């Protein structure tokens, strides 16, 4: 695989999940209070197994990121409003998906610096910065990074579908961005 493969789908139906999730995963999903959260959790696992094989074993790294134990490919996952985004790559990867209509006004001060707020006047900027920072956080694979102090967005180009970010102690990272209906997807890999 030379370039990452992206899968952006509505949550899967029970029929589509048949044979792709196991009893332990079903039990775990049933412990979630939200039916939507259960569908998202099972769906991303189903998509990964549909692509890599039904025998793919999924576990979590110390950082909380999922990985395929018995495969060489790297995986990244995200979900938002009954949509699931999965990236599969031959190198480290991460992805985030968010609805562009989400109101970030109350949370913006917790994840956007003053400099980031002036990068662009496009109304999708808060969603792009949020997705970029979430993607960079996942990509770094380290817990405890601050969205204001440790992860920065240096530029956002909606026309080119690119974002330049930076992770403290790691350096610059180029991210890709694309629109999918009312959703924005940011990924690296």
Tab-separated table of N, CA, C and O in Angstrom, residues 51-159:
chain	number	residue	atom	x	y	z
A	51	UNK	N	-11.773	-4.635	5.659
A	51	UNK	CA	-10.636	-4.299	4.805
A	51	UNK	C	-9.413	-5.180	5.054
A	51	UNK	O	-8.695	-5.525	4.110
A	52	UNK	N	-9.146	-5.520	6.306
A	52	UNK	CA	-7.927	-6.265	6.645
A	52	UNK	C	-8.153	-7.748	6.890
A	52	UNK	O	-7.193	-8.502	6.976
A	53	UNK	N	-9.394	-8.152	7.021
A	53	UNK	CA	-9.700	-9.559	7.258
A	53	UNK	C	-10.462	-9.735	8.556
A	53	UNK	O	-10.175	-9.055	9.550
A	54	UNK	N	-11.423	-10.642	8.546
A	54	UNK	CA	-12.278	-10.868	9.712
A	54	UNK	C	-11.495	-11.364	10.920
A	54	UNK	O	-11.956	-11.249	12.052
A	55	UNK	N	-10.295	-11.909	10.697
A	55	UNK	CA	-9.486	-12.414	11.811
A	55	UNK	C	-8.577	-11.347	12.421
A	55	UNK	O	-7.759	-11.641	13.288
A	56	UNK	N	-8.730	-10.090	12.010
A	56	UNK	CA	-7.915	-9.001	12.548
A	56	UNK	C	-8.229	-8.807	14.028
A	56	UNK	O	-9.390	-8.685	14.414
A	57	UNK	N	-7.180	-8.777	14.830
A	57	UNK	CA	-7.319	-8.564	16.275
A	57	UNK	C	-7.028	-7.098	16.556
A	57	UNK	O	-5.974	-6.577	16.193
A	58	UNK	N	-7.978	-6.437	17.220
A	58	UNK	CA	-7.842	-5.014	17.522
A	58	UNK	C	-7.656	-4.844	19.026
A	58	UNK	O	-8.446	-5.350	19.822
A	59	UNK	N	-6.604	-4.114	19.385
A	59	UNK	CA	-6.350	-3.781	20.781
A	59	UNK	C	-6.008	-2.302	20.870
A	59	UNK	O	-5.992	-1.607	19.855
A	60	UNK	N	-5.723	-1.844	22.078
A	60	UNK	CA	-5.416	-0.439	22.295
A	60	UNK	C	-4.007	-0.282	22.856
A	60	UNK	O	-3.619	-0.999	23.774
A	61	UNK	N	-3.283	0.688	22.304
A	61	UNK	CA	-1.951	1.029	22.805
A	61	UNK	C	-2.104	1.777	24.127
A	61	UNK	O	-3.199	2.217	24.489
A	62	UNK	N	-1.013	1.949	24.829
A	62	UNK	CA	-1.021	2.682	26.097
A	62	UNK	C	-1.577	4.090	25.929
A	62	UNK	O	-2.219	4.635	26.825
A	63	UNK	N	-1.369	4.675	24.762
A	63	UNK	CA	-1.869	6.028	24.477
A	63	UNK	C	-3.378	6.059	24.285
A	63	UNK	O	-3.976	7.129	24.234
A	64	UNK	N	-3.993	4.891	24.121
A	64	UNK	CA	-5.429	4.808	23.877
A	64	UNK	C	-5.785	4.597	22.425
A	64	UNK	O	-6.945	4.395	22.075
A	65	UNK	N	-4.781	4.630	21.545
A	65	UNK	CA	-5.032	4.456	20.112
A	65	UNK	C	-5.244	2.980	19.769
A	65	UNK	O	-4.513	2.119	20.249
A	66	UNK	N	-6.220	2.681	18.911
A	66	UNK	CA	-6.409	1.296	18.496
A	66	UNK	C	-5.332	0.878	17.496
A	66	UNK	O	-4.793	1.704	16.760
A	67	UNK	N	-5.019	-0.404	17.490
A	67	UNK	CA	-4.098	-0.938	16.491
A	67	UNK	C	-4.475	-2.378	16.185
A	67	UNK	O	-5.138	-3.050	16.981
A	68	UNK	N	-4.072	-2.828	15.000
A	68	UNK	CA	-4.330	-4.196	14.565
A	68	UNK	C	-3.130	-5.043	14.981
A	68	UNK	O	-2.031	-4.871	14.454
A	69	UNK	N	-3.342	-5.938	15.919
A	69	UNK	CA	-2.266	-6.736	16.517
A	69	UNK	C	-1.574	-7.615	15.481
A	69	UNK	O	-0.358	-7.682	15.427
A	70	UNK	N	-2.351	-8.277	14.668
A	70	UNK	CA	-1.810	-9.289	13.759
A	70	UNK	C	-1.716	-8.817	12.310
A	70	UNK	O	-1.764	-9.626	11.394
A	71	UNK	N	-1.555	-7.521	12.108
A	71	UNK	CA	-1.416	-6.964	10.767
A	71	UNK	C	-0.271	-5.966	10.756
A	71	UNK	O	0.026	-5.328	11.765
A	72	UNK	N	0.339	-5.791	9.596
A	72	UNK	CA	1.421	-4.809	9.475
A	72	UNK	C	0.881	-3.399	9.255
A	72	UNK	O	1.557	-2.416	9.525
A	73	UNK	N	-0.345	-3.271	8.792
A	73	UNK	CA	-0.935	-1.968	8.527
A	73	UNK	C	-1.246	-1.232	9.833
A	73	UNK	O	-1.552	-1.839	10.843
A	74	UNK	N	-1.174	0.081	9.752
A	74	UNK	CA	-1.566	0.957	10.859
A	74	UNK	C	-2.993	1.412	10.602
A	74	UNK	O	-3.415	1.549	9.453
A	75	UNK	N	-3.721	1.674	11.675
A	75	UNK	CA	-5.100	2.138	11.541
A	75	UNK	C	-5.312	3.403	12.368
A	75	UNK	O	-4.632	3.629	13.367
A	76	UNK	N	-6.246	4.208	11.920
A	76	UNK	CA	-6.708	5.364	12.666
A	76	UNK	C	-8.213	5.433	12.506
A	76	UNK	O	-8.740	5.068	11.448
A	77	UNK	N	-8.908	5.870	13.539
A	77	UNK	CA	-10.369	5.903	13.491
A	77	UNK	C	-10.905	7.171	14.131
A	77	UNK	O	-10.267	7.773	14.991
A	78	UNK	N	-12.095	7.550	13.690
A	78	UNK	CA	-12.812	8.678	14.268
A	78	UNK	C	-14.287	8.500	13.943
A	78	UNK	O	-14.652	7.774	13.018
A	79	UNK	N	-15.138	9.192	14.702
A	79	UNK	CA	-16.574	9.134	14.420
A	79	UNK	C	-17.240	10.409	14.890
A	79	UNK	O	-16.765	11.083	15.805
A	80	UNK	N	-18.342	10.736	14.230
A	80	UNK	CA	-19.106	11.935	14.553
A	80	UNK	C	-20.493	11.808	13.943
A	80	UNK	O	-20.617	11.575	12.737
A	81	UNK	N	-21.517	11.951	14.753
A	81	UNK	CA	-22.902	11.983	14.249
A	81	UNK	C	-23.245	10.840	13.299
A	81	UNK	O	-23.705	11.073	12.179
A	82	UNK	N	-23.042	9.612	13.729
A	82	UNK	CA	-23.347	8.416	12.933
A	82	UNK	C	-22.514	8.278	11.664
A	82	UNK	O	-22.867	7.541	10.750
A	83	UNK	N	-21.408	9.005	11.588
A	83	UNK	CA	-20.438	8.823	10.508
A	83	UNK	C	-19.158	8.265	11.122
A	83	UNK	O	-18.797	8.625	12.246
A	84	UNK	N	-18.502	7.406	10.369
A	84	UNK	CA	-17.262	6.780	10.831
A	84	UNK	C	-16.194	7.009	9.772
A	84	UNK	O	-16.447	6.848	8.577
A	85	UNK	N	-15.002	7.395	10.221
A	85	UNK	CA	-13.864	7.587	9.326
A	85	UNK	C	-12.744	6.659	9.787
A	85	UNK	O	-12.404	6.627	10.967
A	86	UNK	N	-12.201	5.910	8.842
A	86	UNK	CA	-11.102	4.974	9.120
A	86	UNK	C	-10.003	5.235	8.104
A	86	UNK	O	-10.274	5.427	6.911
A	87	UNK	N	-8.764	5.247	8.579
A	87	UNK	CA	-7.610	5.322	7.694
A	87	UNK	C	-6.776	4.072	7.934
A	87	UNK	O	-6.594	3.642	9.077
A	88	UNK	N	-6.299	3.475	6.844
A	88	UNK	CA	-5.417	2.315	6.897
A	88	UNK	C	-4.193	2.661	6.067
A	88	UNK	O	-4.318	3.075	4.912
A	89	UNK	N	-3.014	2.507	6.672
A	89	UNK	CA	-1.791	2.928	6.010
A	89	UNK	C	-0.645	1.980	6.344
A	89	UNK	O	-0.708	1.246	7.330
A	90	UNK	N	0.404	2.025	5.511
A	90	UNK	CA	1.581	1.209	5.798
A	90	UNK	C	2.532	1.932	6.752
A	90	UNK	O	3.589	1.426	7.080
A	91	UNK	N	2.151	3.125	7.203
A	91	UNK	CA	2.955	3.862	8.185
A	91	UNK	C	2.015	4.493	9.225
A	91	UNK	O	0.799	4.457	9.066
A	92	UNK	N	2.580	5.073	10.265
A	92	UNK	CA	1.771	5.697	11.310
A	92	UNK	C	0.751	6.643	10.677
A	92	UNK	O	1.063	7.342	9.709
A	93	UNK	N	-0.451	6.655	11.223
A	93	UNK	CA	-1.516	7.462	10.642
A	93	UNK	C	-2.499	7.887	11.724
A	93	UNK	O	-2.502	7.341	12.826
A	94	UNK	N	-3.329	8.857	11.384
A	94	UNK	CA	-4.386	9.320	12.279
A	94	UNK	C	-5.423	10.053	11.441
A	94	UNK	O	-5.128	10.536	10.344
A	95	UNK	N	-6.634	10.149	11.993
A	95	UNK	CA	-7.740	10.785	11.266
A	95	UNK	C	-8.721	11.383	12.260
A	95	UNK	O	-8.825	10.918	13.403
A	96	UNK	N	-9.427	12.418	11.822
A	96	UNK	CA	-10.524	12.959	12.610
A	96	UNK	C	-11.608	13.438	11.658
A	96	UNK	O	-11.322	13.888	10.546
A	97	UNK	N	-12.848	13.331	12.091
A	97	UNK	CA	-14.005	13.770	11.319
A	97	UNK	C	-14.890	14.610	12.224
A	97	UNK	O	-15.044	14.305	13.408
A	98	UNK	N	-15.433	15.680	11.661
A	98	UNK	CA	-16.299	16.555	12.439
A	98	UNK	C	-17.289	17.233	11.505
A	98	UNK	O	-16.972	17.531	10.353
A	99	UNK	N	-18.463	17.475	12.010
A	99	UNK	CA	-19.484	18.199	11.270
A	99	UNK	C	-19.082	19.675	11.198
A	99	UNK	O	-18.733	20.273	12.219
A	100	UNK	N	-19.106	20.262	10.012
A	100	UNK	CA	-18.686	21.658	9.868
A	100	UNK	C	-19.672	22.623	10.526
A	100	UNK	O	-19.304	23.741	10.859
A	101	UNK	N	-20.894	22.179	10.731
A	101	UNK	CA	-21.900	23.053	11.341
A	101	UNK	C	-21.836	23.051	12.868
A	101	UNK	O	-22.570	23.814	13.510
A	102	UNK	N	-20.969	22.261	13.453
A	102	UNK	CA	-20.852	22.229	14.913
A	102	UNK	C	-20.482	23.622	15.422
A	102	UNK	O	-19.652	24.309	14.848
A	103	UNK	N	-21.091	24.024	16.511
A	103	UNK	CA	-20.813	25.328	17.106
A	103	UNK	C	-19.617	25.199	18.054
A	103	UNK	O	-19.721	24.599	19.114
A	104	UNK	N	-18.486	25.765	17.643
A	104	UNK	CA	-17.264	25.701	18.439
A	104	UNK	C	-17.063	26.942	19.304
A	104	UNK	O	-16.043	27.066	19.974
A	105	UNK	N	-17.996	27.869	19.285
A	105	UNK	CA	-17.789	29.163	19.933
A	105	UNK	C	-17.469	29.036	21.425
A	105	UNK	O	-16.616	29.758	21.935
A	106	UNK	N	-18.118	28.155	22.140
A	106	UNK	CA	-17.866	28.014	23.581
A	106	UNK	C	-16.568	27.266	23.871
A	106	UNK	O	-15.942	27.493	24.900
A	107	UNK	N	-16.139	26.399	22.981
A	107	UNK	CA	-14.936	25.598	23.223
A	107	UNK	C	-13.682	26.185	22.589
A	107	UNK	O	-12.573	25.783	22.936
A	108	UNK	N	-13.835	27.124	21.673
A	108	UNK	CA	-12.695	27.628	20.894
A	108	UNK	C	-11.540	28.112	21.769
A	108	UNK	O	-10.373	27.861	21.455
A	109	UNK	N	-11.808	28.760	22.873
A	109	UNK	CA	-10.734	29.277	23.724
A	109	UNK	C	-9.911	28.156	24.370
A	109	UNK	O	-8.794	28.389	24.820
A	110	UNK	N	-10.433	26.946	24.364
A	110	UNK	CA	-9.706	25.810	24.955
A	110	UNK	C	-8.850	25.047	23.942
A	110	UNK	O	-8.073	24.186	24.318
A	111	UNK	N	-9.011	25.357	22.633
A	111	UNK	CA	-8.199	24.644	21.648
A	111	UNK	C	-7.599	25.523	20.563
A	111	UNK	O	-6.702	25.098	19.841
A	112	UNK	N	-8.065	26.768	20.417
A	112	UNK	CA	-7.547	27.667	19.379
A	112	UNK	C	-6.817	28.849	20.002
A	112	UNK	O	-7.382	29.562	20.836
A	113	UNK	N	-5.581	29.079	19.574
A	113	UNK	CA	-4.847	30.259	20.015
A	113	UNK	C	-5.336	31.467	19.230
A	113	UNK	O	-6.020	31.323	18.205
A	114	UNK	N	-4.967	32.647	19.691
A	114	UNK	CA	-5.317	33.871	18.965
A	114	UNK	C	-4.762	33.833	17.545
A	114	UNK	O	-5.425	34.225	16.593
A	115	UNK	N	-3.530	33.355	17.400
A	115	UNK	CA	-2.913	33.271	16.069
A	115	UNK	C	-3.711	32.326	15.165
A	115	UNK	O	-3.941	32.617	13.994
A	116	UNK	N	-4.155	31.206	15.693
A	116	UNK	CA	-4.925	30.235	14.892
A	116	UNK	C	-6.273	30.810	14.467
A	116	UNK	O	-6.751	30.524	13.373
A	117	UNK	N	-6.861	31.647	15.302
A	117	UNK	CA	-8.158	32.260	14.968
A	117	UNK	C	-8.054	33.225	13.788
A	117	UNK	O	-9.052	33.537	13.156
A	118	UNK	N	-6.829	33.700	13.498
A	118	UNK	CA	-6.638	34.667	12.414
A	118	UNK	C	-6.062	34.032	11.144
A	118	UNK	O	-5.725	34.734	10.199
A	119	UNK	N	-5.965	32.710	11.103
A	119	UNK	CA	-5.381	32.031	9.940
A	119	UNK	C	-6.217	32.194	8.678
A	119	UNK	O	-5.692	32.167	7.562
A	120	UNK	N	-7.514	32.330	8.847
A	120	UNK	CA	-8.409	32.270	7.703
A	120	UNK	C	-9.757	32.821	8.150
A	120	UNK	O	-10.116	32.681	9.318
A	121	UNK	N	-10.521	33.391	7.229
A	121	UNK	CA	-11.855	33.861	7.607
A	121	UNK	C	-12.958	32.907	7.161
A	121	UNK	O	-14.137	33.215	7.260
A	122	UNK	N	-12.572	31.727	6.705
A	122	UNK	CA	-13.545	30.715	6.301
A	122	UNK	C	-14.312	30.237	7.548
A	122	UNK	O	-13.705	29.963	8.579
A	123	UNK	N	-15.643	30.157	7.472
A	123	UNK	CA	-16.417	29.725	8.644
A	123	UNK	C	-16.110	28.290	9.093
A	123	UNK	O	-16.448	27.908	10.209
A	124	UNK	N	-15.446	27.514	8.242
A	124	UNK	CA	-15.084	26.137	8.620
A	124	UNK	C	-13.777	26.076	9.415
A	124	UNK	O	-13.365	25.006	9.836
A	125	UNK	N	-13.122	27.227	9.619
A	125	UNK	CA	-11.830	27.240	10.294
A	125	UNK	C	-11.855	26.557	11.663
A	125	UNK	O	-10.982	25.727	11.933
A	126	UNK	N	-12.809	26.846	12.546
A	126	UNK	CA	-12.794	26.156	13.845
A	126	UNK	C	-12.868	24.628	13.698
A	126	UNK	O	-12.163	23.898	14.405
A	127	UNK	N	-13.677	24.135	12.774
A	127	UNK	CA	-13.756	22.688	12.556
A	127	UNK	C	-12.429	22.148	12.037
A	127	UNK	O	-11.978	21.075	12.451
A	128	UNK	N	-11.787	22.885	11.136
A	128	UNK	CA	-10.504	22.448	10.578
A	128	UNK	C	-9.427	22.397	11.653
A	128	UNK	O	-8.656	21.434	11.727
A	129	UNK	N	-9.367	23.431	12.491
A	129	UNK	CA	-8.355	23.454	13.556
A	129	UNK	C	-8.637	22.345	14.567
A	129	UNK	O	-7.723	21.640	15.004
A	130	UNK	N	-9.898	22.163	14.930
A	130	UNK	CA	-10.254	21.085	15.864
A	130	UNK	C	-9.823	19.727	15.302
A	130	UNK	O	-9.154	18.952	15.979
A	131	UNK	N	-10.207	19.451	14.065
A	131	UNK	CA	-9.851	18.160	13.443
A	131	UNK	C	-8.335	17.999	13.332
A	131	UNK	O	-7.804	16.913	13.585
A	132	UNK	N	-7.647	19.077	12.958
A	132	UNK	CA	-6.190	19.001	12.829
A	132	UNK	C	-5.547	18.683	14.170
A	132	UNK	O	-4.664	17.823	14.264
A	133	UNK	N	-5.985	19.357	15.218
A	133	UNK	CA	-5.390	19.121	16.535
A	133	UNK	C	-5.717	17.725	17.061
A	133	UNK	O	-4.873	17.064	17.655
A	134	UNK	N	-6.929	17.271	16.839
A	134	UNK	CA	-7.282	15.901	17.232
A	134	UNK	C	-6.427	14.884	16.467
A	134	UNK	O	-5.932	13.913	17.029
A	135	UNK	N	-6.242	15.118	15.175
A	135	UNK	CA	-5.425	14.228	14.356
A	135	UNK	C	-3.975	14.236	14.824
A	135	UNK	O	-3.348	13.184	14.961
A	136	UNK	N	-3.437	15.417	15.079
A	136	UNK	CA	-2.056	15.530	15.542
A	136	UNK	C	-1.877	14.866	16.906
A	136	UNK	O	-0.863	14.207	17.163
A	137	UNK	N	-2.849	15.020	17.787
A	137	UNK	CA	-2.797	14.383	19.114
A	137	UNK	C	-2.723	12.859	18.960
A	137	UNK	O	-1.886	12.194	19.575
A	138	UNK	N	-3.596	12.320	18.126
A	138	UNK	CA	-3.601	10.867	17.894
A	138	UNK	C	-2.297	10.421	17.241
A	138	UNK	O	-1.732	9.381	17.592
A	139	UNK	N	-1.824	11.191	16.275
A	139	UNK	CA	-0.602	10.860	15.540
A	139	UNK	C	0.614	10.847	16.460
A	139	UNK	O	1.495	10.001	16.326
A	140	UNK	N	0.658	11.774	17.414
A	140	UNK	CA	1.789	11.852	18.346
A	140	UNK	C	1.894	10.598	19.203
A	140	UNK	O	2.992	10.186	19.578
A	141	UNK	N	0.750	9.989	19.531
A	141	UNK	CA	0.761	8.757	20.320
A	141	UNK	C	1.226	8.947	21.750
A	141	UNK	O	1.710	8.001	22.376
A	142	UNK	N	1.080	10.172	22.266
A	142	UNK	CA	1.486	10.464	23.648
A	142	UNK	C	0.312	11.084	24.394
A	142	UNK	O	-0.308	12.022	23.900
A	143	UNK	N	0.063	10.595	25.579
A	143	UNK	CA	-0.982	11.203	26.405
A	143	UNK	C	-0.481	12.505	26.997
A	143	UNK	O	0.717	12.718	27.136
A	144	UNK	N	-1.413	13.357	27.353
A	144	UNK	CA	-1.084	14.552	28.103
A	144	UNK	C	-0.698	15.772	27.290
A	144	UNK	O	-0.345	16.792	27.873
A	145	UNK	N	-0.728	15.697	25.975
A	145	UNK	CA	-0.410	16.874	25.177
A	145	UNK	C	-1.548	17.885	25.283
A	145	UNK	O	-2.720	17.518	25.234
A	146	UNK	N	-1.191	19.153	25.404
A	146	UNK	CA	-2.192	20.210	25.484
A	146	UNK	C	-2.527	20.749	24.108
A	146	UNK	O	-1.631	20.983	23.292
A	147	UNK	N	-3.798	20.972	23.854
A	147	UNK	CA	-4.225	21.475	22.542
A	147	UNK	C	-3.806	22.918	22.314
A	147	UNK	O	-3.715	23.359	21.164
A	148	UNK	N	-3.531	23.669	23.374
A	148	UNK	CA	-3.083	25.052	23.217
A	148	UNK	C	-1.561	25.180	23.265
A	148	UNK	O	-0.984	25.975	22.523
A	149	UNK	N	-0.912	24.412	24.123
A	149	UNK	CA	0.524	24.581	24.349
A	149	UNK	C	1.413	23.630	23.560
A	149	UNK	O	2.555	23.979	23.249
A	150	UNK	N	0.926	22.438	23.259
A	150	UNK	CA	1.782	21.409	22.667
A	150	UNK	C	1.487	21.096	21.203
A	150	UNK	O	2.296	20.476	20.527
A	151	UNK	N	0.331	21.503	20.744
A	151	UNK	CA	-0.072	21.215	19.361
A	151	UNK	C	-0.519	22.523	18.719
A	151	UNK	O	-1.358	23.233	19.271
A	152	UNK	N	0.050	22.822	17.557
A	152	UNK	CA	-0.266	24.085	16.886
A	152	UNK	C	-0.659	23.839	15.433
A	152	UNK	O	-0.184	22.895	14.801
A	153	UNK	N	-1.517	24.702	14.923
A	153	UNK	CA	-1.852	24.725	13.504
A	153	UNK	C	-1.242	26.003	12.952
A	153	UNK	O	-1.535	27.104	13.427
A	154	UNK	N	-0.366	25.841	11.963
A	154	UNK	CA	0.364	26.983	11.398
A	154	UNK	C	-0.318	27.561	10.156
A	154	UNK	O	-0.232	28.751	9.899
A	155	UNK	N	-0.974	26.700	9.366
A	155	UNK	CA	-1.677	27.193	8.179
A	155	UNK	C	-2.794	26.229	7.809
A	155	UNK	O	-2.705	25.027	8.071
A	156	UNK	N	-3.838	26.798	7.190
A	156	UNK	CA	-4.981	26.024	6.706
A	156	UNK	C	-5.297	26.532	5.308
A	156	UNK	O	-5.562	27.718	5.120
A	157	UNK	N	-5.241	25.638	4.318
A	157	UNK	CA	-5.548	26.006	2.938
A	157	UNK	C	-6.715	25.143	2.467
A	157	UNK	O	-6.533	23.970	2.114
A	158	UNK	N	-7.909	25.729	2.486
A	158	UNK	CA	-9.103	24.975	2.104
A	158	UNK	C	-9.092	24.601	0.628
A	158	UNK	O	-9.573	23.535	0.259
A	159	UNK	N	-8.554	25.475	-0.218
A	159	UNK	CA	-8.519	25.181	-1.660
A	159	UNK	C	-7.629	23.989	-1.977
A	159	UNK	O	-7.976	23.147	-2.798
